[in-house]
């Protein structure tokens, strides 16, 4: 079982360790190389997200990942997430997306939730599908349409209301 909780400065150590992982570096926008200072700054302040949570394993209270709401624009909440290698393939990612979807469904200003996922990121696509997200053929076709990294992507959407 997994729960969400707020970030804390004490999370810097395991976040540093997790973000050395090549999959997290490949599929997310974490800085490369990812230094201890990056982890300390993130654990203390986040990285400009509207909201960010730690994904924690209930059995041992170990941090296994991070999930956040990047923006809410015109009712659309855009989310991003990663799960550390030691937490994968046990339901953490899909549980975290489900919990954030439940939380965002209660926000008055949110009408839908999107996740922009690289076309080749099969694990992440399976994760949002499991929660009920579906492909939006009209969504942005890159993972960071306003940024420098233009990766072919699929927009998955969950309609709240
Ligand atoms: C994608 C990621 C979050 C999945 O987390 P997870 O905790 O392993 O996911 P879950 O255990 O909840 O599995 C959810 C679904 O994904 C599938 N899945 C997970 N890892 C997979 C893999 N490597 N290959 C194929 N399918 C995979 C599971 O089988 C499950 O599918 P099902 O519902 O059909 O059984 C994790 O692998 C990760 O952090 N990857 C690197 C960073 C990343 O890609 N972030 C997302 C950027 S858009």
Coordinates of C-alpha atoms and ligand atoms in Angstrom, one line a residue:
X1 CA 0.0 0.0 0.0
X2 CA 1.1 3.5 -0.8
X3 CA 0.2 7.0 0.5
X4 CA 1.0 10.6 -0.5
X5 CA 2.6 13.0 1.9
X6 CA 4.3 16.4 1.7
X7 CA 7.9 16.8 0.8
X8 CA 10.4 17.4 3.6
X9 CA 14.1 18.4 3.7
X10 CA 14.8 14.9 5.1
X11 CA 13.8 13.4 1.7
X12 CA 16.9 14.8 0.0
X13 CA 19.0 11.6 0.5
X14 CA 16.8 9.1 -1.1
X15 CA 15.7 11.5 -3.8
X16 CA 19.3 12.0 -4.7
X17 CA 19.8 8.3 -4.9
X18 CA 16.6 7.7 -7.0
X19 CA 17.5 10.4 -9.5
X20 CA 20.7 8.7 -10.5
X21 CA 18.5 6.2 -12.2
X22 CA 18.8 6.2 -16.0
X23 CA 15.0 5.7 -16.5
X24 CA 14.2 8.8 -14.4
X25 CA 16.8 10.8 -16.2
X26 CA 15.6 9.6 -19.6
X27 CA 11.8 10.2 -19.1
X28 CA 11.6 13.2 -16.8
X29 CA 13.0 16.7 -16.7
X30 CA 15.2 16.3 -13.7
X31 CA 18.6 18.0 -14.1
X32 CA 21.4 16.0 -15.5
X33 CA 23.7 15.3 -13.8
X34 CA 21.6 15.2 -10.7
X35 CA 23.6 16.5 -7.8
X36 CA 23.1 16.3 -4.0
X37 CA 22.4 20.1 -4.1
X38 CA 19.6 19.5 -6.6
X39 CA 18.0 17.0 -4.2
X40 CA 18.4 19.3 -1.2
X41 CA 16.8 22.2 -3.1
X42 CA 14.0 20.1 -4.4
X43 CA 13.2 18.5 -1.0
X44 CA 13.2 22.0 0.6
X45 CA 11.2 23.9 -2.1
X46 CA 10.0 21.7 -4.9
X47 CA 10.8 22.7 -8.4
X48 CA 8.1 25.3 -9.1
X49 CA 5.2 22.8 -9.2
X50 CA 1.7 23.9 -8.2
X51 CA 1.7 21.0 -5.7
X52 CA 4.0 18.1 -5.1
X53 CA 3.9 15.0 -3.0
X54 CA 6.1 12.1 -1.9
X55 CA 4.8 8.6 -2.7
X56 CA 5.5 6.6 0.5
X57 CA 5.3 2.9 1.1
X58 CA 3.1 2.3 4.1
X59 CA 4.8 -0.9 5.3
X60 CA 8.1 0.8 6.1
X61 CA 7.4 4.5 5.5
X62 CA 10.1 4.5 2.8
X63 CA 9.9 7.2 0.1
X64 CA 9.5 5.5 -3.3
X65 CA 8.7 8.4 -5.6
X66 CA 7.4 11.8 -6.3
X67 CA 4.3 13.1 -8.1
X68 CA 3.3 16.7 -8.8
X69 CA 0.9 19.0 -10.5
X70 CA 3.0 21.1 -12.9
X71 CA 0.2 23.6 -13.8
X72 CA -3.5 24.2 -13.9
X73 CA -4.4 26.1 -17.0
X74 CA -7.9 26.7 -18.2
X75 CA -9.1 23.9 -16.0
X76 CA -6.5 21.4 -17.2
X77 CA -4.2 20.0 -14.5
X78 CA -0.9 18.6 -15.9
X79 CA 0.8 16.0 -13.8
X80 CA 4.2 14.4 -13.7
X81 CA 5.7 11.6 -11.6
X82 CA 8.5 9.1 -11.1
X83 CA 9.0 6.0 -9.0
X84 CA 12.4 4.9 -7.7
X85 CA 13.9 1.6 -8.9
X86 CA 13.3 0.1 -5.5
X87 CA 9.5 0.9 -5.6
X88 CA 8.6 -0.2 -9.2
X89 CA 6.2 -2.9 -10.4
X90 CA 4.3 -3.0 -7.1
X91 CA 1.5 -0.6 -7.9
X92 CA 3.1 2.6 -6.5
X93 CA 2.9 4.6 -9.8
X94 CA -0.7 3.8 -10.5
X95 CA -1.7 4.2 -6.9
X96 CA -0.1 7.7 -6.8
X97 CA -1.8 8.7 -10.1
X98 CA -5.1 7.5 -8.7
X99 CA -4.7 9.4 -5.4
X100 CA -3.7 12.6 -7.2
X101 CA -6.7 12.2 -9.6
X102 CA -9.0 11.8 -6.6
X103 CA -7.4 14.9 -5.0
X104 CA -7.6 17.0 -8.2
X105 CA -11.2 16.0 -8.7
X106 CA -12.1 17.9 -5.6
X107 CA -10.4 21.1 -6.8
X108 CA -13.1 23.5 -8.1
X109 CA -10.8 24.9 -10.9
X110 CA -10.0 21.5 -12.4
X111 CA -12.1 20.0 -15.2
X112 CA -9.6 17.5 -16.6
X113 CA -6.1 16.1 -15.8
X114 CA -3.4 15.4 -18.4
X115 CA -0.2 13.5 -18.5
X116 CA 2.1 14.0 -21.5
X117 CA 4.1 10.8 -22.0
X118 CA 6.7 9.9 -24.6
X119 CA 5.4 7.6 -27.2
X120 CA 8.1 5.0 -26.3
X121 CA 7.4 5.2 -22.5
X122 CA 5.3 2.1 -22.3
X123 CA 5.5 1.7 -18.5
X124 CA 4.1 5.3 -17.9
X125 CA 1.4 4.8 -20.5
X126 CA 0.3 1.6 -18.8
X127 CA 0.3 3.4 -15.4
X128 CA -2.2 6.1 -16.4
X129 CA -4.3 3.7 -18.4
X130 CA -4.7 1.7 -15.3
X131 CA -6.3 4.7 -13.6
X132 CA -8.7 5.4 -16.5
X133 CA -6.8 8.0 -18.5
X134 CA -7.4 7.8 -22.2
X135 CA -5.5 9.1 -25.2
X136 CA -6.5 12.6 -26.3
X137 CA -5.9 12.8 -30.0
X138 CA -6.0 16.7 -29.8
X139 CA -3.5 17.0 -27.0
X140 CA 0.1 18.4 -27.3
X141 CA 2.3 16.1 -29.3
X142 CA 5.5 16.7 -27.4
X143 CA 6.4 16.2 -23.7
X144 CA 7.4 19.8 -23.2
X145 CA 5.8 21.9 -26.0
X146 CA 7.1 25.2 -24.6
X147 CA 10.6 24.0 -23.7
X148 CA 13.7 23.0 -25.5
X149 CA 13.3 19.2 -25.4
X150 CA 10.8 18.2 -28.0
X151 CA 10.0 14.5 -27.5
X152 CA 7.2 12.8 -29.5
X153 CA 4.5 12.3 -26.9
X154 CA 0.9 11.1 -26.4
X155 CA -1.4 13.2 -24.2
X156 CA -3.5 11.1 -21.9
X157 CA -6.5 12.8 -20.3
X158 CA -8.8 12.0 -17.4
X159 CA -12.1 14.0 -17.5
X160 CA -13.2 15.2 -14.1
X161 CA -16.4 17.1 -14.9
Ligands
LIG1 C1 6.5 4.7 -15.1 C2 6.6 4.4 -13.7 C3 6.1 5.6 -12.9 C4 5.7 3.2 -13.3 O1 5.7 3.0 -11.9 P1 5.4 1.6 -11.2 O2 5.2 1.9 -9.8 O3 6.3 0.6 -11.6 O4 3.9 1.3 -11.9 P2 2.8 0.3 -11.4 O5 3.5 -0.8 -10.6 O6 1.7 1.0 -10.8 O7 2.4 -0.4 -12.8 C5 1.4 0.3 -13.6 C6 1.3 -0.4 -14.9 O8 2.5 -0.2 -15.7 C7 3.0 -1.5 -16.1 N1 4.5 -1.3 -16.1 C8 5.3 -0.9 -15.1 N2 6.6 -0.9 -15.5 C9 6.6 -1.5 -16.7 C10 7.6 -1.8 -17.6 N3 8.9 -1.5 -17.3 N4 7.3 -2.3 -18.8 C11 6.0 -2.5 -19.1 N5 5.0 -2.3 -18.3 C12 5.2 -1.7 -17.1 C13 2.5 -2.4 -15.0 O9 2.5 -3.8 -15.5 C14 1.1 -1.9 -14.8 O10 0.3 -2.3 -15.9 P3 -1.0 -3.2 -15.7 O11 -2.0 -2.2 -15.0 O12 -1.4 -3.5 -17.1 O13 -0.7 -4.3 -14.9 C15 8.1 4.0 -13.3 O14 8.5 3.0 -14.1 C16 9.0 5.2 -13.5 O15 9.1 6.1 -12.6 N6 9.7 5.3 -14.6 C17 10.8 6.3 -14.9 C18 10.2 7.7 -14.8 C19 9.0 7.9 -15.7 O16 8.9 7.3 -16.8 N7 8.1 8.8 -15.3 C20 6.9 9.2 -16.0 C21 7.2 10.2 -17.1 S1 5.8 10.5 -18.1

